[in-house]
C-alpha cells in the first residue's frame, strides 16, 4: 500500500510540473534572469533584441521592477 501511495505522489508531481511548464512556458527564463541584478537594468540587455524604444516600452509594463528607470 505504501509503495502505491509513493507512486501516486510521484506521478502527481510529474503531472503538476508538466502543467506548470505548459501554462507558464516563460517561467524558466524568468527564473534564470531573476538573479541578474548586477547589470544596469535601465539599459537594454546585450543580445536581447531590444531597441531603446522597445526597452522603454517593456519597462513600462513592469513598473514595480523598473520604477527608478521610468522617472
Coordinates of C-alpha atoms in Angstrom, one line a residue:
X1 CA 0.0 0.0 0.0
X2 CA 2.8 2.4 0.8
X3 CA 4.5 1.8 -2.5
X4 CA 1.3 2.7 -4.3
X5 CA 0.9 6.0 -2.4
X6 CA 4.5 6.9 -3.2
X7 CA 3.9 6.1 -6.9
X8 CA 0.8 8.2 -7.0
X9 CA 2.7 11.1 -5.3
X10 CA 5.5 10.9 -7.9
X11 CA 3.0 10.7 -10.8
X12 CA 1.1 13.7 -9.3
X13 CA 4.2 15.8 -9.0
X14 CA 5.2 15.0 -12.6
X15 CA 1.7 15.9 -13.9
X16 CA 1.8 19.2 -11.9
X17 CA 5.3 20.0 -13.2
X18 CA 4.1 19.4 -16.8
X19 CA 1.1 21.6 -16.3
X20 CA 3.1 24.4 -14.8
X21 CA 5.6 24.3 -17.7
X22 CA 2.8 24.1 -20.2
X23 CA 0.8 27.1 -18.9
X24 CA 3.8 29.2 -17.9
X25 CA 6.5 28.5 -20.6
X26 CA 8.5 31.6 -19.8
X27 CA 9.0 30.7 -16.2
X28 CA 12.4 29.1 -16.8
X29 CA 13.7 32.2 -18.5
X30 CA 12.3 34.5 -15.8
X31 CA 13.8 32.3 -13.1
X32 CA 17.2 32.4 -14.8
X33 CA 17.1 36.1 -15.3
X34 CA 15.9 36.9 -11.8
X35 CA 19.4 36.9 -10.4
X36 CA 20.7 39.4 -13.0
X37 CA 20.8 42.3 -10.5
X38 CA 24.4 43.2 -11.2
X39 CA 23.6 44.6 -14.7
X40 CA 22.3 48.0 -15.4
X41 CA 18.6 47.2 -15.7
X42 CA 17.7 50.6 -17.2
X43 CA 19.6 49.9 -20.4
X44 CA 18.5 47.2 -22.9
X45 CA 20.2 43.8 -22.4
X46 CA 23.0 42.9 -24.8
X47 CA 21.8 40.4 -27.3
X48 CA 18.2 40.8 -26.2
X49 CA 17.0 42.2 -29.5
X50 CA 15.6 45.4 -27.9
X51 CA 15.8 48.8 -29.3
X52 CA 15.9 51.8 -26.9
X53 CA 12.2 52.5 -27.5
X54 CA 11.1 48.9 -27.2
X55 CA 13.1 48.5 -24.0
X56 CA 11.4 51.6 -22.5
X57 CA 8.0 50.1 -23.5
X58 CA 9.0 46.8 -21.9
X59 CA 9.9 48.5 -18.7
X60 CA 6.6 50.4 -18.6
X61 CA 4.8 47.0 -18.4
X62 CA 6.8 46.3 -15.2
X63 CA 6.7 49.5 -13.1
X64 CA 7.4 47.6 -9.9
X65 CA 10.7 46.3 -11.2
X66 CA 11.9 49.3 -13.2
X67 CA 10.5 52.2 -11.1
X68 CA 13.8 54.1 -10.9
X69 CA 14.2 53.8 -14.7
X70 CA 10.8 55.2 -15.6
X71 CA 11.2 58.5 -13.7

